[in-house]
Coordinates of C-alpha atoms (C1' of nucleotides) in Angstrom, one line a residue:
Chain W
M1 CA -24.8 -27.6 4.1
I2 CA -21.1 -27.4 3.3
G3 CA -18.9 -29.5 1.2
E4 CA -20.1 -32.9 0.0
D5 CA -21.0 -34.1 3.5
A6 CA -20.6 -32.9 7.1
T7 CA -17.0 -33.8 7.3
A8 CA -16.2 -31.5 4.4
R9 CA -13.8 -33.0 1.8
W10 CA -13.3 -29.4 0.7
W11 CA -13.8 -25.8 1.9
S12 CA -15.4 -22.8 0.4
I13 CA -13.5 -19.6 0.4
G14 CA -15.4 -18.3 3.3
E15 CA -15.0 -21.4 5.4
L16 CA -11.3 -21.5 4.7
A17 CA -11.0 -17.8 5.7
R18 CA -12.8 -18.4 9.0
A19 CA -10.8 -21.6 9.8
S20 CA -7.5 -20.0 9.1
G21 CA -8.0 -16.4 10.3
V22 CA -7.4 -14.6 7.0
T23 CA -9.9 -12.6 5.0
V24 CA -11.7 -13.7 1.9
R25 CA -10.1 -10.9 0.0
T26 CA -6.6 -12.2 1.0
L27 CA -7.4 -15.6 -0.3
R28 CA -8.6 -14.2 -3.6
H29 CA -5.4 -12.2 -3.8
Y30 CA -3.3 -15.3 -3.2
D31 CA -5.2 -17.0 -5.9
E32 CA -4.7 -14.1 -8.3
I33 CA -0.9 -13.9 -7.8
G34 CA -0.5 -17.7 -7.7
V35 CA 0.7 -18.1 -4.1
L36 CA -2.3 -20.2 -3.3
R37 CA -4.3 -21.4 -6.2
S38 CA -7.7 -23.0 -5.5
G39 CA -7.3 -26.4 -7.2
E40 CA -10.6 -26.6 -8.9
R41 CA -13.7 -24.5 -9.3
A42 CA -17.3 -25.6 -8.9
T43 CA -19.5 -25.3 -12.0
S44 CA -20.8 -22.1 -10.6
G45 CA -17.3 -20.7 -10.6
H46 CA -17.0 -20.8 -6.8
R47 CA -13.5 -21.8 -5.5
R48 CA -13.0 -25.1 -3.8
Y49 CA -10.1 -25.6 -1.4
T50 CA -8.7 -29.0 -0.4
A51 CA -6.9 -30.1 2.8
A52 CA -3.6 -29.7 0.9
D53 CA -4.5 -26.1 0.1
L54 CA -5.2 -25.5 3.8
R55 CA -1.8 -26.8 4.8
R56 CA -0.2 -24.7 2.1
L57 CA -2.1 -21.7 3.5
Y58 CA -0.7 -22.3 6.9
R59 CA 2.8 -22.3 5.5
V60 CA 2.2 -19.1 3.6
R61 CA 0.9 -17.3 6.7
S62 CA 3.8 -18.5 8.8
L63 CA 6.4 -17.2 6.3
R64 CA 4.5 -14.0 6.0
A65 CA 4.5 -13.6 9.8
L66 CA 8.3 -13.9 9.5
G67 CA 8.3 -10.9 7.3
M68 CA 8.9 -12.4 3.9
S69 CA 7.3 -11.2 0.7
L70 CA 4.7 -13.2 -1.2
D71 CA 7.1 -13.5 -4.1
E72 CA 9.8 -15.1 -1.9
I73 CA 7.2 -17.4 -0.3
K74 CA 5.8 -18.4 -3.7
E75 CA 9.3 -19.3 -4.8
V76 CA 10.4 -21.3 -1.8
L77 CA 7.1 -23.2 -1.8
A78 CA 7.5 -23.9 -5.5
S79 CA 11.0 -25.3 -5.1
S80 CA 11.1 -29.1 -5.2
P81 CA 8.4 -30.0 -2.8
E82 CA 10.2 -29.4 0.4
D83 CA 13.8 -28.4 -0.2
P84 CA 15.5 -27.7 3.1
A85 CA 18.4 -25.9 1.3
A86 CA 16.2 -23.3 -0.3
M87 CA 14.3 -22.8 3.0
R88 CA 17.6 -22.4 4.9
A89 CA 18.8 -19.9 2.4
L90 CA 15.6 -17.9 2.6
L91 CA 15.6 -18.0 6.4
R92 CA 19.2 -16.8 6.5
T93 CA 18.5 -14.0 4.1
Q94 CA 15.5 -12.9 6.1
L95 CA 17.6 -13.1 9.3
R96 CA 20.2 -10.8 7.8
Q97 CA 17.5 -8.3 6.7
L98 CA 15.8 -8.3 10.1
T99 CA 19.1 -7.9 11.9
F100 CA 20.0 -4.9 9.7
Q101 CA 16.6 -3.4 10.2
A102 CA 16.9 -3.9 14.0
E103 CA 20.2 -2.0 14.0
Q104 CA 18.7 0.9 11.9
T105 CA 15.8 1.1 14.2
Q106 CA 18.0 1.1 17.3
Q107 CA 20.0 4.0 15.8
L108 CA 16.8 6.0 15.2
I109 CA 15.7 5.4 18.7
E110 CA 19.0 6.8 20.1
Q111 CA 18.8 9.8 17.8
I112 CA 15.3 10.6 18.9
H113 CA 16.4 10.2 22.6
G114 CA 19.1 12.7 21.8
L115 CA 16.7 15.2 20.3
L116 CA 14.3 14.9 23.2
R117 CA 17.1 15.5 25.6
Q118 CA 18.0 18.6 23.7
L119 CA 14.4 19.8 23.7
D120 CA 14.1 19.2 27.4
E121 CA 17.2 20.9 28.4
A122 CA 16.6 24.3 30.1
S123 CA 19.6 25.6 28.2
M124 CA 17.6 25.6 25.1
P125 CA 15.4 28.7 25.2
D126 CA 15.7 29.1 21.4
P127 CA 13.4 26.8 19.4
D128 CA 15.2 27.9 16.3
Q129 CA 18.4 26.3 17.5
F130 CA 16.6 23.0 17.7
M131 CA 15.5 23.4 14.1
T132 CA 19.1 24.1 13.2
T133 CA 20.0 20.8 14.7
L134 CA 17.3 19.1 12.6
E135 CA 18.8 20.7 9.5
M136 CA 22.2 19.5 10.4
I137 CA 21.1 15.9 10.6
S138 CA 19.9 16.0 7.1
M139 CA 23.0 17.8 5.8
L140 CA 25.2 15.1 7.3
E141 CA 23.1 12.3 6.0
T142 CA 23.1 13.8 2.6
Y143 CA 26.8 13.8 2.4
F144 CA 27.7 10.5 4.0
T145 CA 26.6 7.0 4.0
Q146 CA 26.7 4.9 7.1
E147 CA 29.8 2.9 6.0
Q148 CA 31.6 6.1 5.1
R149 CA 31.1 7.4 8.5
E150 CA 32.5 4.3 10.1
E151 CA 35.4 3.9 7.8
L152 CA 36.4 7.5 8.2
A153 CA 36.2 7.2 11.9
R154 CA 38.8 4.4 11.7
R155 CA 41.1 6.3 9.3
R156 CA 41.0 9.3 11.5
G157 CA 42.3 7.3 14.4
E158 CA 45.2 6.0 12.3
L159 CA 46.3 9.4 11.2
G160 CA 46.5 10.9 14.6
A161 CA 45.1 14.0 16.3
E162 CA 47.6 16.5 14.9
A163 CA 46.7 16.0 11.3
V164 CA 43.0 16.3 12.1
E165 CA 43.6 19.5 14.1
E166 CA 45.5 21.0 11.2
A167 CA 42.7 20.1 8.7
K168 CA 40.2 21.7 11.0
T169 CA 42.0 24.9 11.1
H170 CA 42.3 25.0 7.3
F171 CA 38.7 24.1 7.0
V172 CA 37.6 27.1 9.1
E173 CA 39.8 29.4 7.1
L174 CA 38.3 28.1 3.8
V175 CA 34.7 28.4 4.9
E176 CA 35.2 32.0 6.0
Q177 CA 36.9 32.9 2.8
L178 CA 34.2 31.2 0.7
L179 CA 31.5 32.8 2.7
R180 CA 33.0 36.2 1.9
H181 CA 32.9 35.4 -1.8
V182 CA 29.3 34.3 -1.5
Q183 CA 28.4 37.5 0.2
D184 CA 30.3 39.6 -2.3
G185 CA 28.6 37.9 -5.1
T186 CA 31.8 36.6 -6.7
P187 CA 30.9 34.5 -9.7
A188 CA 31.3 30.8 -9.0
D189 CA 33.7 30.4 -11.9
D190 CA 36.1 33.0 -10.6
P191 CA 39.7 31.6 -10.5
Q192 CA 40.1 32.5 -6.8
V193 CA 37.0 30.6 -5.9
Q194 CA 38.0 27.7 -8.0
E195 CA 41.2 27.5 -6.2
L196 CA 39.5 27.6 -2.8
V197 CA 37.2 24.8 -4.0
R198 CA 40.2 22.8 -5.1
R199 CA 41.8 23.2 -1.7
W200 CA 38.5 22.2 0.0
D201 CA 38.3 19.0 -2.0
E202 CA 41.9 18.2 -1.4
L203 CA 42.0 18.9 2.2
A204 CA 40.6 15.6 3.4
T205 CA 42.1 13.4 0.7
P206 CA 44.6 11.7 3.0
F207 CA 41.7 10.7 5.2
H208 CA 40.2 8.5 2.6
A209 CA 41.2 5.6 0.4
E210 CA 41.1 6.3 -3.3
D211 CA 38.2 4.7 -4.9
A212 CA 38.8 6.4 -8.3
R213 CA 35.2 5.9 -9.3
G214 CA 34.6 9.3 -10.9
E215 CA 32.6 11.6 -8.7
Q216 CA 35.7 12.4 -6.9
T217 CA 34.8 16.0 -6.1
K218 CA 31.6 14.9 -4.5
A219 CA 33.3 12.2 -2.6
A220 CA 35.9 14.8 -1.4
A221 CA 33.1 17.1 -0.2
R222 CA 31.7 14.2 1.8
R223 CA 35.1 13.5 3.4
M224 CA 35.5 17.1 4.3
W225 CA 32.2 17.2 6.0
Q226 CA 32.9 14.0 7.8
E227 CA 36.1 15.2 9.2
H228 CA 34.3 18.0 10.9
R229 CA 31.2 16.2 11.9
D230 CA 31.8 16.7 15.6
Q231 CA 32.2 20.4 15.1
L232 CA 29.1 20.5 13.1
S233 CA 27.1 18.6 15.7
A234 CA 28.4 20.9 18.4
R235 CA 26.8 23.7 16.4
L236 CA 28.7 25.5 13.8
P237 CA 30.0 29.1 14.2
W238 CA 28.0 29.9 11.1
P239 CA 24.2 29.8 10.7
A240 CA 22.8 26.8 8.9
E241 CA 21.4 28.9 6.2
K242 CA 24.8 30.3 5.3
M243 CA 26.2 26.8 5.2
A244 CA 23.4 25.7 2.9
E245 CA 24.1 28.5 0.5
L246 CA 27.7 27.7 0.6
L247 CA 27.0 24.1 -0.3
A248 CA 25.0 25.2 -3.3
Y249 CA 27.7 27.6 -4.3
L250 CA 30.3 24.9 -4.1
E251 CA 28.2 22.6 -6.2
R252 CA 27.9 25.3 -8.8
A253 CA 31.6 26.2 -8.7
R254 CA 32.4 22.6 -9.5
T255 CA 30.0 22.2 -12.4
T256 CA 31.1 25.5 -13.9
A257 CA 34.8 24.7 -13.7
H258 CA 36.3 25.0 -17.2
Chain Q
M1 CA 23.8 31.0 -15.8
I2 CA 21.7 30.3 -12.7
G3 CA 19.5 32.4 -10.6
E4 CA 19.7 36.2 -10.9
D5 CA 23.5 36.3 -10.4
A6 CA 26.2 33.9 -9.5
T7 CA 25.3 34.0 -5.8
A8 CA 21.8 32.7 -6.7
R9 CA 19.0 34.3 -4.8
W10 CA 16.9 31.3 -5.6
W11 CA 17.3 27.7 -6.9
S12 CA 15.8 25.8 -9.7
I13 CA 14.3 22.4 -8.9
G14 CA 17.4 20.6 -10.3
E15 CA 19.8 22.8 -8.3
L16 CA 17.9 22.3 -5.1
A17 CA 17.8 18.5 -5.8
R18 CA 21.6 18.3 -6.3
A19 CA 22.4 20.6 -3.3
S20 CA 20.2 18.6 -0.9
G21 CA 20.6 15.1 -2.2
V22 CA 17.0 14.3 -3.1
T23 CA 15.5 13.7 -6.5
V24 CA 13.7 16.1 -8.7
R25 CA 10.7 13.8 -8.6
T26 CA 10.7 14.0 -4.8
L27 CA 10.6 17.7 -4.8
R28 CA 7.7 17.8 -7.2
H29 CA 5.9 15.3 -5.0
Y30 CA 6.5 17.5 -1.9
D31 CA 5.1 20.4 -3.9
E32 CA 2.1 18.4 -4.9
I33 CA 1.1 17.3 -1.4
G34 CA 2.0 20.6 0.2
V35 CA 4.9 19.5 2.3
L36 CA 7.2 21.9 0.5
R37 CA 5.6 24.3 -1.8
S38 CA 7.8 26.3 -4.2
G39 CA 7.0 29.8 -3.2
E40 CA 6.6 31.3 -6.7
R41 CA 6.9 30.2 -10.2
A42 CA 8.7 31.9 -13.1
T43 CA 6.5 33.1 -15.9
S44 CA 7.6 29.9 -17.8
G45 CA 6.0 27.8 -15.0
H46 CA 9.4 26.7 -13.6
R47 CA 9.6 26.4 -9.9
R48 CA 11.7 28.8 -7.9
Y49 CA 13.0 27.8 -4.4
T50 CA 14.3 30.3 -1.9
A51 CA 16.7 29.9 1.0
A52 CA 13.8 29.5 3.3
D53 CA 12.5 26.6 1.2
L54 CA 16.0 25.0 1.4
R55 CA 15.9 25.1 5.2
R56 CA 12.5 23.7 5.3
L57 CA 13.6 20.9 3.0
Y58 CA 16.4 20.0 5.4
R59 CA 13.9 19.8 8.2
V60 CA 11.6 17.6 6.2
R61 CA 14.4 15.2 5.2
S62 CA 15.6 14.9 8.8
L63 CA 12.1 14.1 10.1
R64 CA 11.7 11.6 7.3
A65 CA 15.0 10.0 8.2
L66 CA 13.5 9.5 11.7
G67 CA 10.7 7.5 10.1
M68 CA 7.9 9.9 10.2
S69 CA 5.2 10.2 7.5
L70 CA 4.9 13.2 5.3
D71 CA 1.6 14.0 6.8
E72 CA 3.0 14.1 10.3
I73 CA 5.9 16.3 9.1
K74 CA 3.5 18.6 7.3
E75 CA 1.5 19.1 10.4
V76 CA 4.4 19.7 12.8
L77 CA 6.0 22.1 10.4
A78 CA 2.7 23.9 10.0
S79 CA 2.1 24.3 13.7
S80 CA 2.9 27.8 14.9
P81 CA 6.3 28.3 13.4
E82 CA 8.4 26.4 15.8
D83 CA 6.3 24.8 18.5
P84 CA 8.5 22.7 20.8
A85 CA 5.4 21.1 22.4
A86 CA 4.1 19.7 19.1
M87 CA 7.6 18.6 18.2
R88 CA 8.1 16.9 21.5
A89 CA 4.8 15.1 21.1
L90 CA 5.7 13.9 17.6
L91 CA 9.1 12.7 18.7
R92 CA 7.6 10.8 21.7
T93 CA 5.0 9.1 19.4
Q94 CA 7.7 8.1 17.0
L95 CA 9.8 6.8 19.8
R96 CA 7.0 4.6 21.0
Q97 CA 6.4 3.2 17.5
L98 CA 10.0 2.5 16.9
T99 CA 10.4 0.8 20.3
F100 CA 7.4 -1.4 19.5
Q101 CA 8.8 -2.2 16.1
A102 CA 12.2 -3.1 17.6
E103 CA 10.5 -5.6 19.9
Q104 CA 8.6 -7.2 17.1
T105 CA 11.7 -7.5 15.0
Q106 CA 13.6 -9.0 17.9
Q107 CA 11.0 -11.7 18.3
L108 CA 11.1 -12.5 14.6
I109 CA 14.8 -12.8 14.8
E110 CA 14.6 -15.3 17.6
Q111 CA 11.9 -17.3 15.9
I112 CA 14.0 -17.6 12.8
H113 CA 17.0 -18.6 14.9
G114 CA 14.8 -21.4 16.3
L115 CA 13.8 -22.6 12.9
L116 CA 17.3 -22.6 11.6
R117 CA 18.4 -24.6 14.6
Q118 CA 15.6 -27.1 13.9
L119 CA 16.7 -27.3 10.2
D120 CA 20.3 -27.8 11.1
E121 CA 19.8 -30.5 13.7
A122 CA 20.8 -33.9 12.5
S123 CA 17.8 -35.3 14.2
M124 CA 15.6 -33.9 11.5
P125 CA 15.8 -36.2 8.5
D126 CA 12.2 -35.5 7.6
P127 CA 11.6 -32.2 5.8
D128 CA 7.9 -32.7 6.2
Q129 CA 8.2 -32.4 9.9
F130 CA 9.8 -29.0 9.4
M131 CA 6.8 -27.9 7.3
T132 CA 4.6 -29.1 10.1
T133 CA 6.4 -26.8 12.4
L134 CA 5.7 -24.0 10.0
E135 CA 2.0 -24.8 9.9
M136 CA 1.9 -24.9 13.7
I137 CA 3.3 -21.4 13.9
S138 CA 0.5 -20.1 11.8
M139 CA -2.2 -22.0 13.8
L140 CA -1.0 -20.7 17.0
E141 CA -0.8 -17.1 15.7
T142 CA -4.3 -17.5 14.3
Y143 CA -5.7 -18.4 17.7
F144 CA -3.8 -16.2 20.1
T145 CA -2.7 -12.6 20.3
Q146 CA 0.6 -11.7 21.9
E147 CA -1.1 -10.5 25.1
Q148 CA -3.2 -13.5 25.4
R149 CA -0.2 -15.7 25.3
E150 CA 1.4 -13.7 28.0
E151 CA -1.6 -13.4 30.3
L152 CA -2.3 -17.1 30.0
A153 CA 1.2 -18.0 30.9
R154 CA 0.7 -16.1 34.2
R155 CA -2.7 -17.6 35.0
R156 CA -1.3 -21.0 34.4
G157 CA 1.3 -20.4 37.1
E158 CA -1.3 -19.4 39.6
L159 CA -3.5 -22.4 39.1
G160 CA -0.8 -24.9 39.7
A161 CA 0.5 -27.9 37.8
E162 CA -2.1 -30.4 38.8
A163 CA -5.0 -28.5 37.2
V164 CA -3.0 -28.1 34.1
E165 CA -2.2 -31.8 33.9
E166 CA -5.8 -32.7 34.4
A167 CA -6.9 -30.3 31.6
K168 CA -4.3 -31.8 29.3
T169 CA -5.6 -35.3 29.9
H170 CA -9.1 -34.2 29.1
F171 CA -7.9 -32.4 26.0
V172 CA -6.3 -35.5 24.6
E173 CA -9.4 -37.5 25.2
L174 CA -11.6 -34.9 23.5
V175 CA -9.4 -34.6 20.5
E176 CA -9.4 -38.3 20.0
Q177 CA -13.2 -38.6 20.3
L178 CA -13.7 -35.7 17.9
L179 CA -11.3 -37.1 15.4
R180 CA -13.2 -40.3 15.4
H181 CA -16.4 -38.4 14.6
V182 CA -14.6 -36.5 11.8
Q183 CA -13.5 -39.8 10.3
D184 CA -16.9 -41.4 10.7
G185 CA -18.5 -38.4 9.0
T186 CA -20.8 -37.6 11.9
P187 CA -22.7 -34.4 11.0
A188 CA -21.4 -31.4 12.8
D189 CA -24.8 -30.7 14.4
D190 CA -25.0 -34.2 16.0
P191 CA -25.9 -33.8 19.7
Q192 CA -22.9 -35.9 20.8
V193 CA -20.5 -33.7 18.8
Q194 CA -22.1 -30.6 20.2
E195 CA -21.6 -31.9 23.7
L196 CA -17.9 -32.6 23.0
V197 CA -17.5 -29.1 21.6
R198 CA -19.2 -27.6 24.7
R199 CA -16.7 -29.5 26.9
W200 CA -13.8 -28.4 24.7
D201 CA -14.9 -24.8 25.1
E202 CA -15.5 -25.1 28.8
L203 CA -12.3 -27.0 29.6
A204 CA -10.0 -24.0 29.7
T205 CA -12.5 -21.5 31.2
P206 CA -10.9 -21.4 34.6
F207 CA -7.7 -20.5 33.0
H208 CA -9.0 -17.2 31.7
A209 CA -10.6 -14.1 33.0
E210 CA -14.2 -13.5 31.9
D211 CA -14.3 -10.8 29.3
A212 CA -18.0 -11.5 28.4
R213 CA -17.5 -9.7 25.1
G214 CA -19.5 -12.1 23.0
E215 CA -17.4 -14.4 20.9
Q216 CA -16.9 -16.6 23.9
T217 CA -16.6 -19.8 22.1
K218 CA -13.9 -18.5 19.9
A219 CA -12.1 -17.1 22.9
A220 CA -12.5 -20.4 24.6
A221 CA -11.0 -22.2 21.7
R222 CA -8.0 -19.9 21.9
R223 CA -7.6 -20.6 25.5
M224 CA -7.7 -24.3 24.9
W225 CA -5.0 -24.1 22.3
Q226 CA -2.9 -21.9 24.5
E227 CA -2.9 -24.3 27.4
H228 CA -1.4 -26.9 25.1
R229 CA 0.9 -24.8 23.3
D230 CA 4.0 -26.6 24.6
Q231 CA 2.6 -29.9 23.6
L232 CA 1.9 -28.5 20.2
S233 CA 5.3 -27.1 19.8
A234 CA 6.8 -30.4 20.9
R235 CA 4.9 -31.9 18.1
L236 CA 1.4 -33.3 18.4
P237 CA 0.5 -36.9 18.5
W238 CA -1.8 -36.2 15.6
P239 CA -0.7 -35.0 12.1
A240 CA -1.2 -31.3 11.4
E241 CA -3.6 -32.1 8.6
K242 CA -5.9 -33.9 11.0
M243 CA -5.8 -31.0 13.4
A244 CA -6.6 -28.6 10.6
E245 CA -9.7 -30.6 9.6
L246 CA -10.7 -30.8 13.2
L247 CA -10.5 -27.0 13.6
A248 CA -12.7 -26.5 10.6
Y249 CA -15.1 -29.1 11.9
L250 CA -15.2 -27.3 15.3
E251 CA -15.9 -24.0 13.6
R252 CA -18.7 -25.6 11.7
A253 CA -20.1 -27.3 14.8
R254 CA -20.4 -24.0 16.6
T255 CA -22.1 -22.2 13.7
T256 CA -24.6 -25.0 13.1
A257 CA -25.5 -25.2 16.8
H258 CA -29.3 -24.7 17.2
Chain F
dG1 C1' 18.0 34.7 -35.2
dC2 C1' 18.3 29.7 -35.3
dT3 C1' 19.5 25.4 -33.6
dT4 C1' 20.4 22.1 -30.3
dG5 C1' 20.4 19.7 -26.1
dA6 C1' 19.7 20.0 -21.3
dA7 C1' 16.4 21.1 -18.0
dC8 C1' 11.9 21.9 -17.1
dC9 C1' 6.7 21.0 -17.3
dT10 C1' 2.3 17.8 -16.6
dC11 C1' 0.1 13.3 -16.7
dT12 C1' -0.1 8.6 -15.8
dC13 C1' 1.1 4.0 -14.5
dG14 C1' 3.7 0.8 -11.4
dT15 C1' 5.3 -0.7 -6.8
dC16 C1' 3.2 -4.2 -2.2
dG17 C1' -0.5 -6.5 0.2
dC18 C1' -4.3 -6.2 0.6
dG19 C1' -9.2 -3.1 2.2
dT20 C1' -13.4 -1.5 0.4
dG21 C1' -16.8 -0.8 -2.3
dA22 C1' -20.0 -1.6 -6.9
dG23 C1' -22.7 -4.5 -9.5
dG24 C1' -24.0 -9.0 -10.7
dT25 C1' -24.7 -14.3 -9.9
dC26 C1' -25.4 -18.5 -7.1
dC27 C1' -27.0 -21.2 -3.2
dT28 C1' -29.9 -22.7 0.4
dA29 C1' -33.5 -22.4 3.9
dG30 C1' -38.2 -21.3 4.6
Chain O
dC1 C1' -40.7 -18.9 -5.1
dT2 C1' -38.4 -15.6 -2.7
dA3 C1' -35.1 -13.6 0.4
dG4 C1' -30.6 -12.9 2.0
dG5 C1' -26.3 -14.5 2.5
dA6 C1' -22.2 -16.1 0.1
dC7 C1' -19.9 -16.0 -3.9
dC8 C1' -18.1 -13.9 -8.4
dT9 C1' -15.3 -10.1 -11.2
dC10 C1' -13.7 -5.6 -11.9
dA11 C1' -11.5 -1.5 -10.2
dC12 C1' -9.9 2.2 -7.2
dG13 C1' -7.3 3.4 -2.9
dC14 C1' -3.3 3.7 0.4
dG15 C1' 2.4 5.9 0.9
dA16 C1' 6.3 7.8 -1.1
dC17 C1' 7.9 8.1 -4.6
dG18 C1' 10.4 5.8 -9.6
dA19 C1' 10.0 5.7 -14.4
dG20 C1' 8.7 7.1 -18.7
dA21 C1' 5.8 9.6 -22.3
dG22 C1' 5.1 13.7 -24.7
dG23 C1' 5.5 18.6 -24.8
dT24 C1' 7.7 23.5 -23.5
dT25 C1' 11.5 26.5 -22.1
dC26 C1' 16.2 27.9 -21.4
dA27 C1' 21.0 29.0 -22.4
dA28 C1' 24.8 28.6 -25.3
dG29 C1' 27.1 28.4 -29.8
dC30 C1' 26.7 29.6 -34.8

DNA sequence: GCTTGAACCTCTCGTCGCGTGAGGTCCTAG
DNA sequence: CTAGGACCTCACGCGACGAGAGGTTCAAGC
């Protein structure tokens, strides 16, 4: 027999689980963290759930199904019994997060489509080149955030094509000089190298607003990379490994600057 | 000084971290699980990373950025140096997952939009009614999977409107009789109740293909709920709490059937 | 050679929402 | 009275690290 009579004025944890489609473990977890406390216990220590608990459980599950955390749910269900303002705020927050997530996912989908195209193209006999593409993705992501990419794309438009072309030319010159120094083993704190680094960092300055938040050299490197993103994507004239070494060399040159 | 000379034939863990934009902790984690082993150690025990390690790290980060697990990455990078087939397979799998995820997210977004509309409508002075909607969402999700919802929507079209209307009428009658029993405290194993439950379970049978995979009563209950989904969404003539009790009562009636 | 502070090492616990036992108690039908 | 099913409380596990404790090593200045 169940409850006090056949109509059940209360539910045991197993009954509630079956009736609501969650597991017993889940209910115990909710009890533990306070999302759904079982009102009272039987003398034996067994949990007893009331009709009010059942309704609360349904609410919890609905909000979870909408992707909210148990902490958020606990809070909104704790706020003055049924506060529409708090609920609205939570829903809006969740909507923003989901929208953002949807955009991110969409970008990933497109990126993977691109990679699959590249893999399927007959013009790609060299698997190493595909790996190089993979490495480039990470390099670019390391040096720019999403917003930076977008803002820089705008600024680029404002400045006009000539300035960009000029910067590109300088960039290629710089990289080749620096690569020579790397190959020759020039110490990173060599004045000539330092000068090259300074020019590297300055090169893209007009392409970016001044944020003056320290870290300027790092930011400058990001800008530099950004400006030549297309070139990079279209495969660099230098192998990825060389560029990687160059990046490390640059990093070192900046930190050893007197 | 760093490495063996200024050009660095190898990187320390901190240098690699700065050059690649990951944390030191992450590199140690990759070492631990074997995604990126540091080739050798200095006599002091400090890790030494080579240019090959750096390239591998870029690949790992790129694949992670595409949402793959470290286990998957480990495997695809372990497969014969650069196997395009394995990579293609992984990319396709990932693409499927992301596509699925994007669909789910989109549905959630629409649901939240619906809820916000309901909250904003002036015709909703009663916050409790909103909570009832929340409870209904969970009830429906408990009893139907996505595919079930879709298949049943199709079958419903095939059978025609009259059959559906007749089922609805029966459904309402059944619910009211059962609610009376609940209120009167009739034991769940009472023959009359059992008969009502049998009719409940049978009512929607023609609306669904026979899957004959045991659990038929549960499946039948799902069907029943589905057929009246619209009514439910448009608010039931009975309070949610009553329906919840009724569900538990039904569950009990089925398990106590001789 | 000594000191100092930064960088490195290992080990361990915390995150989030539960799943999955282990080992013991309680309830109910026969 | 006994069996077995339902309940109880720990406590570890997952994935990809973050954070900190507590100890060793490195590189530079004296």
